[in-house]
XYZ file of C-alpha atoms in Angstrom:
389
model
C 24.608 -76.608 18.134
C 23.846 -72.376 17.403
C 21.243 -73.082 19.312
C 22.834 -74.958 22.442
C 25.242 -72.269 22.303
C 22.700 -69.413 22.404
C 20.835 -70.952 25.578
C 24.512 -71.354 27.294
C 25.774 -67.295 26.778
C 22.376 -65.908 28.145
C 22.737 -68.162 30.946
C 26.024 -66.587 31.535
C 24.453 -63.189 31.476
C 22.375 -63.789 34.739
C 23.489 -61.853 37.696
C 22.775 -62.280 41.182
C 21.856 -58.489 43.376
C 24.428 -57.995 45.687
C 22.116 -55.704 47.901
C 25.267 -54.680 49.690
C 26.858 -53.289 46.517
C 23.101 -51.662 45.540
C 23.006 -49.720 48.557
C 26.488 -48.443 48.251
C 26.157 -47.134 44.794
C 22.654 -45.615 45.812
C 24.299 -44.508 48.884
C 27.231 -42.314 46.564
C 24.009 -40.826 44.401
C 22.518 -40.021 47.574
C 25.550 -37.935 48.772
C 25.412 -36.068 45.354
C 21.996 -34.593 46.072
C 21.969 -34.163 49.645
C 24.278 -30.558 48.622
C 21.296 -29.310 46.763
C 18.911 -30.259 49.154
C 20.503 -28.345 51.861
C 21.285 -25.262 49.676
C 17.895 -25.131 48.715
C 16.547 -25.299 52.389
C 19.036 -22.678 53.820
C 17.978 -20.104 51.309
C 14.266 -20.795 53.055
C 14.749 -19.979 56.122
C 14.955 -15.891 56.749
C 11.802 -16.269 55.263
C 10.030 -18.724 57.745
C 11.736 -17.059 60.668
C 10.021 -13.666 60.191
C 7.207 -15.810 60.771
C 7.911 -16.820 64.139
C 6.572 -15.172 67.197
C 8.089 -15.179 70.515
C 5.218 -14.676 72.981
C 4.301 -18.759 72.066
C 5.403 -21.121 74.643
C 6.080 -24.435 74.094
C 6.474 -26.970 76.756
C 7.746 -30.540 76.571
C 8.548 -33.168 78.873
C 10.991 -36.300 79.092
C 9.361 -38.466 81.930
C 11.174 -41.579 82.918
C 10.561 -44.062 85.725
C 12.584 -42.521 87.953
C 12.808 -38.835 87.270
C 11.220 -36.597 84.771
C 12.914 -32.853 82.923
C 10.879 -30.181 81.724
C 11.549 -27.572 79.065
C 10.102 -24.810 78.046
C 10.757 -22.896 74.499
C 9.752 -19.994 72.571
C 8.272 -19.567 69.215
C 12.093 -19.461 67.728
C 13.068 -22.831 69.765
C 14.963 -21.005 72.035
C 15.389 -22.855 75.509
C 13.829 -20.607 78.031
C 13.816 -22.701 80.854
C 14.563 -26.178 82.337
C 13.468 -28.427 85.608
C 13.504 -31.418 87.453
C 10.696 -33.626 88.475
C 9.859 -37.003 90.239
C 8.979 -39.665 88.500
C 6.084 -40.143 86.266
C 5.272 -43.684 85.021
C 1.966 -44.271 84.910
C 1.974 -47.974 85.349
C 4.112 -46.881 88.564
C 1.911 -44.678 90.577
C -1.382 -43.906 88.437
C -2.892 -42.251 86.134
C -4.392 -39.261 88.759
C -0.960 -39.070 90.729
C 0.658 -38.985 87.000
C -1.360 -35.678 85.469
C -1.102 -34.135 89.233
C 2.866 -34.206 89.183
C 3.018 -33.344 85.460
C 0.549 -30.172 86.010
C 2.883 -29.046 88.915
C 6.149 -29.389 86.957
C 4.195 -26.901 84.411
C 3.224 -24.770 87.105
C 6.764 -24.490 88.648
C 7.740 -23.794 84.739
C 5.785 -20.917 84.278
C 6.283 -19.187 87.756
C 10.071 -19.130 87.041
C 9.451 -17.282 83.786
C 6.712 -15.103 85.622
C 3.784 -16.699 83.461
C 0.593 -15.597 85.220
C -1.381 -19.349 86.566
C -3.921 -18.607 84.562
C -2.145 -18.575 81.172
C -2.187 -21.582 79.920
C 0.992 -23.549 77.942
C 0.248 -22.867 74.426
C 1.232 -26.873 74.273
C 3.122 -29.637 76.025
C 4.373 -32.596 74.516
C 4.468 -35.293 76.588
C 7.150 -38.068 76.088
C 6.754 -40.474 78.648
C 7.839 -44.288 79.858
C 5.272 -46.522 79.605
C 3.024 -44.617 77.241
C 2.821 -47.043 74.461
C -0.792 -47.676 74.633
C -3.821 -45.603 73.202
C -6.459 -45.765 75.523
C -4.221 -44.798 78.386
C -2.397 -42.227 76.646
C -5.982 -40.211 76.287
C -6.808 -40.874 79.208
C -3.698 -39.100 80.775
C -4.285 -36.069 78.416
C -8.147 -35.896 78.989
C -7.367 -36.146 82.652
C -4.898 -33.633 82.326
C -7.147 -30.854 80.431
C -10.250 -31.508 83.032
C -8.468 -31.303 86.419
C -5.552 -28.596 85.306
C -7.333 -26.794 82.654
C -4.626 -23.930 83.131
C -1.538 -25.612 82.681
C -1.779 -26.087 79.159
C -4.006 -25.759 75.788
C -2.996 -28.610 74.484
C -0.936 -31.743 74.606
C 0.982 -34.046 72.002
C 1.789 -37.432 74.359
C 4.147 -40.672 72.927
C 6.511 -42.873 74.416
C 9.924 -42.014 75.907
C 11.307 -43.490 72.531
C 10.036 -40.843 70.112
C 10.577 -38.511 72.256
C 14.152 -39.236 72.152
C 14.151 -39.988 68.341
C 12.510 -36.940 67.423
C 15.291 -34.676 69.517
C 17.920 -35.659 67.395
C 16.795 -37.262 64.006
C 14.296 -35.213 61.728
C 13.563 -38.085 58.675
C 13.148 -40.955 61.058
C 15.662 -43.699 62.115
C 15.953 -45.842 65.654
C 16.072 -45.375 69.132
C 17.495 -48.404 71.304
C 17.041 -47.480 74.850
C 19.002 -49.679 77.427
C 18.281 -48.555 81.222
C 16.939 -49.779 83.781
C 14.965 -51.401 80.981
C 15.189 -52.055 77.385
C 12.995 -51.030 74.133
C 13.587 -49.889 70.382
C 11.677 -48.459 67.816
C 11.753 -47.503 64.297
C 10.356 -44.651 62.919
C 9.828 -44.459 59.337
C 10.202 -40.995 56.898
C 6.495 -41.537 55.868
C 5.506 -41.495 60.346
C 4.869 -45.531 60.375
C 6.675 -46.458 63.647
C 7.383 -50.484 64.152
C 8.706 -51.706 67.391
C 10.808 -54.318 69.154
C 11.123 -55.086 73.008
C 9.814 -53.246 75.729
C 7.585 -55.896 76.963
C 9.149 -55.528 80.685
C 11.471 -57.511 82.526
C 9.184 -60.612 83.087
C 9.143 -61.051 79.303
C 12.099 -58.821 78.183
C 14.586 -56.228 78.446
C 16.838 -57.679 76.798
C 20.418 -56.041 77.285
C 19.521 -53.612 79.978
C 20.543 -52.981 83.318
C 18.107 -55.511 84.597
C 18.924 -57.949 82.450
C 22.804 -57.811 83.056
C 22.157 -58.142 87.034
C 19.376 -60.813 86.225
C 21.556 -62.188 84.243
C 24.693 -62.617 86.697
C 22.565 -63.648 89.312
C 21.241 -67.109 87.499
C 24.719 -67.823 86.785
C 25.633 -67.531 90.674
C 22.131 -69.510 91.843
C 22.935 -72.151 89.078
C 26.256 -72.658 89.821
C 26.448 -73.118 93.182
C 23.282 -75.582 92.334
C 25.483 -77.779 90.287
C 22.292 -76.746 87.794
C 24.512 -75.296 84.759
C 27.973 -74.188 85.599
C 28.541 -70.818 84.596
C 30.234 -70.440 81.278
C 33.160 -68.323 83.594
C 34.158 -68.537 87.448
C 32.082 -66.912 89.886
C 34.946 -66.220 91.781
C 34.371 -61.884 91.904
C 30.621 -61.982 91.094
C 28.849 -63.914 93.750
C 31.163 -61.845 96.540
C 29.661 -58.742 94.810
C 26.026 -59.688 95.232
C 26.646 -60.521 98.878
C 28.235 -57.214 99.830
C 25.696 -55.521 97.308
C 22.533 -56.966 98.715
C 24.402 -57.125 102.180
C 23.053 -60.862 102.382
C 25.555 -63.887 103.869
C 24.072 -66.603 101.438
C 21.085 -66.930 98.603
C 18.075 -67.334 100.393
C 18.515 -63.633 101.819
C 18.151 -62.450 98.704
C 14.705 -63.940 97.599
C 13.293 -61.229 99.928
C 14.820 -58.442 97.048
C 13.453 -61.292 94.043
C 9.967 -61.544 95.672
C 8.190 -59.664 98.636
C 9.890 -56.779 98.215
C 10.995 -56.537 94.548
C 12.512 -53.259 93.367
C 13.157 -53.483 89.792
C 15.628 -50.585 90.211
C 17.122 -52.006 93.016
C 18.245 -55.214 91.118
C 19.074 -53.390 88.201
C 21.785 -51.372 89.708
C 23.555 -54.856 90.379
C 24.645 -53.780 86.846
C 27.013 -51.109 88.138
C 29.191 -53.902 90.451
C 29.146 -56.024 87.002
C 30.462 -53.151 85.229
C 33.179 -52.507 87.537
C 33.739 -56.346 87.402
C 34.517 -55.501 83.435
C 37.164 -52.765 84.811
C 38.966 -55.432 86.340
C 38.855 -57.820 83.507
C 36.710 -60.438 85.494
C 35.888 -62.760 83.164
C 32.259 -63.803 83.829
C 31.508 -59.631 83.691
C 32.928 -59.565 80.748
C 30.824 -62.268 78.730
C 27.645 -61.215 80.910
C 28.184 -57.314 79.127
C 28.887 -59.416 76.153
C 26.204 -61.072 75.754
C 24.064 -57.978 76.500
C 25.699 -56.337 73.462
C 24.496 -58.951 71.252
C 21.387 -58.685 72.908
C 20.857 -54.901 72.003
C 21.938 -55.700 68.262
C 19.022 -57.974 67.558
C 16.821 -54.689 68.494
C 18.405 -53.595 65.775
C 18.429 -56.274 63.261
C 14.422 -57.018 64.157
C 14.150 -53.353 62.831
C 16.172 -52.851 59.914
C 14.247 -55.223 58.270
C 11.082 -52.576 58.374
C 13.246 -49.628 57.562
C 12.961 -47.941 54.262
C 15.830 -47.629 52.413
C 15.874 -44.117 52.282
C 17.223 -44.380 55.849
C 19.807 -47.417 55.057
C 20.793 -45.521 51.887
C 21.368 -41.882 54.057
C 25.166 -40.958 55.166
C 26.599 -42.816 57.674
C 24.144 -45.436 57.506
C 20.919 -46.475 59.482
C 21.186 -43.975 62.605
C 20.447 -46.037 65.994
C 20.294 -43.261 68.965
C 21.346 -45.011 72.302
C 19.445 -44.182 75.594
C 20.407 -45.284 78.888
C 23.191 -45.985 81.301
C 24.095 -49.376 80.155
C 25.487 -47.615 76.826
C 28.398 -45.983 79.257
C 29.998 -49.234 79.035
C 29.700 -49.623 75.457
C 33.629 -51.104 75.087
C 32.619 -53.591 76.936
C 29.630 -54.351 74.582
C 31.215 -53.640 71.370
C 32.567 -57.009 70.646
C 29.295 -58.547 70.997
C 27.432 -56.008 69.707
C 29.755 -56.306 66.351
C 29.631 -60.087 65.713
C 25.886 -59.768 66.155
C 25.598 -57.254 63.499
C 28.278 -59.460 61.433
C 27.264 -62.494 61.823
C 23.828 -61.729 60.701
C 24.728 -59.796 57.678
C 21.419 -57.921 57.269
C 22.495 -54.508 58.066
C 25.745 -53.443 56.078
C 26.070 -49.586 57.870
C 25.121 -47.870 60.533
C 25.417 -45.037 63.079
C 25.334 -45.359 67.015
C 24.808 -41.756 68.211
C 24.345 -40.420 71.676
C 21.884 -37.328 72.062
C 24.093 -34.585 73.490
C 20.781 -32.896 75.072
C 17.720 -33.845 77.136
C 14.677 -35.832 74.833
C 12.169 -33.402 76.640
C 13.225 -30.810 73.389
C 12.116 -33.993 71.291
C 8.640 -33.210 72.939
C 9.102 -29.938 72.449
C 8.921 -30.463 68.590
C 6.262 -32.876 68.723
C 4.378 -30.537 70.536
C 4.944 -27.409 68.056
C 3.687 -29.860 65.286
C 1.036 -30.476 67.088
C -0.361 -26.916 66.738
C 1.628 -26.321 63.291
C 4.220 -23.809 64.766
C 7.280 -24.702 62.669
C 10.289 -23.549 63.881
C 14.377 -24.864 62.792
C 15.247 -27.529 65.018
C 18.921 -27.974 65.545
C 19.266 -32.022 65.525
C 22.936 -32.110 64.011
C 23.846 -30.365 67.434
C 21.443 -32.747 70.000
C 23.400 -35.977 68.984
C 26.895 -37.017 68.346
C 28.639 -40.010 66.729
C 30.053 -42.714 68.804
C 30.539 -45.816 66.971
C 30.137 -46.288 62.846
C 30.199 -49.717 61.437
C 30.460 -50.771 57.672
């Protein structure tokens, strides 16, 4: 019977982890040392500035697939300049036609802060769409340093993701862009980077701007098919793709799906779905819906990867948003909530917008490229638009 009894009370004594409640509690210690931390790194600083010089110039651009923004900085971070260029997608319009409109953005950069052409860029970070792949990447650069040896010493080149990641989180945390396309990634605080999406709109995007106007238009086609009858009427959204493709009936628009696809073009359907959410159409609605449920499983696919260290950190797991779609966030928030919910592996997190341009997030990679630390002022390049917990 003692016996019996003893096996019963340490069975009693078994607990199950409630990871939920371990991250809180870690989460409290967390807040506890942070104060130190940042004491200890403010009292630092005078000292590192005096080592600063001003004559360096630091270049870094944000390149996108339909326009592109240079900056240029000193040696303190100060902004010293800041420009507009065309596209520069590589996959778009080449690798030579790439490096030639990059080089002349540089060039136009120095002449408006009277740099001399032959001065070289002491380095240029280069954050660009569609550079996700090695081999191409050096490629651009080594094209870059042969045929515009003046423009710049030296270059630092990543996707259009880190770029934007790195202008407004220092220890590593998401990006989830939603434009004309869609693509997330995760960097880690030890620089292991994990991603999830961007495979293109034949085999992705996912929640963006493509997707929504994709999207829309297979309910219309299948519809009037007597296919799959869309899970609302159709009542304001096929009217909207005939005035917005300026077609009288389905086959005219095959030309825009086919011969003469535009991804851009299609994706800006998106807008007229939006302002089918404005009026409470409900078919806009549960497309923008669905897209926000979309754009959480970015997020879920990455949490999984992400050290705690970023879970554990206040606020949450930060996620900066890229990308028009996220202007009509309330009308993803429901579905971008039950996602998050219903899946119950993250239990906090951040949505932040960067309050900046990501071509000072390839600024910094570029001044750690050549070891020219310098304080980087990320608490002002984002801001908090949605916390969940």
């Amino acid at each position: 019977m003692a016996g019996k009894k003893k096996i019963k009370k340490t069975k009693k004594q078994k607990k199950i982890v409630d990871e939920y409640q371990l991250r809180r509690d870690l989460r409290e210690y967390t807040k506890m040392t942070e104060s130190a931390d940042l004491a200890q790194e403010t009292a630092v600083l005078p000292q590192d500035q005096a080592q600063y010089s001003e004559d360096i110039r630091i270049g870094g651009i944000e390149g996108g697939g339909t326009h592109s923004t240079l900056v240029i900085i000193d040696g303190k971070g100060t902004q010293l300049m800041e420009i507009k260029g065309p596209n520069t997608n590589h996959w778009a319009i080449g690798i030579d036609e790439t490096v030639a409109r990059l080089s002349a953005m540089i060039e136009k950069g120095k002449q408006a802060l009277d740099i001399p052409e032959s001065v070289p860029l002491d380095c240029v970070g280069l954050s660009l769409s569609g550079c996700e792949e090695e081999t191409t990447n050096r490629q651009l650069v080594e094209t870059l340093l042969q045929k515009y040896p003046n423009s710049a010493k030296d270059y630092m080149i990543s996707s259009d993701t880190l770029g934007s990641l790195r202008t407004g989180l220092q220890s590593g945390g998401i990006v989830l862009i939603a434009g004309t396309g869609s693509n997330a990634m995760l960097l880690n605080s030890d620089g292991k980077i994990h991603g999830c999406g961007g495979w293109g709109h034949m085999i992705g995007d996912e929640g963006s701007a493509y997707w929504i106007a994709h999207r829309a238009c297979k309910y219309v086609f299948d519809d009037i098919d007597g296919f799959a009858e869309a899970p609302e009427p159709i009542s304001y959204v096929w009217p909207a793709m005939r005035s917005y493709f300026n077609v009288i009936d389905r086959n005219s628009i095959l030309p825009y799906l086919y011969a003469n696809f535009d991804k851009s073009i299609i994706a800006g359907f998106a807008k007229e779905i939006a302002i089918g959410c404005e009026k409470d159409d409900p078919l806009c609605l549960k497309i923008f819906e669905e897209a926000g449920r979309f754009l959480a499983k970015h997020v879920i696919a990455l949490s999984k990867k992400a050290h705690n260290d970023l879970k554990l950190a206040h606020g949450g797991l930060k996620v900066i948003c890229v990308g028009s779609v996220w202007k009509s966030w309330k009308f993803m928030k429901n579905g971008f909530v039950n996602e998050i919910r219903d899946r119950r592996v993250v239990d906090e997190l951040s949505l932040l917008h960067l309050t900046t341009t990501s071509a000072f997030g390839a600024c910094y990679l570029a001044a750690e490229k050549i070891n020219y630390p310098f304080v980087k002022p990320y608490d002002s390049n984002i801001e908090i638009f949605f916390h969940y917990k």
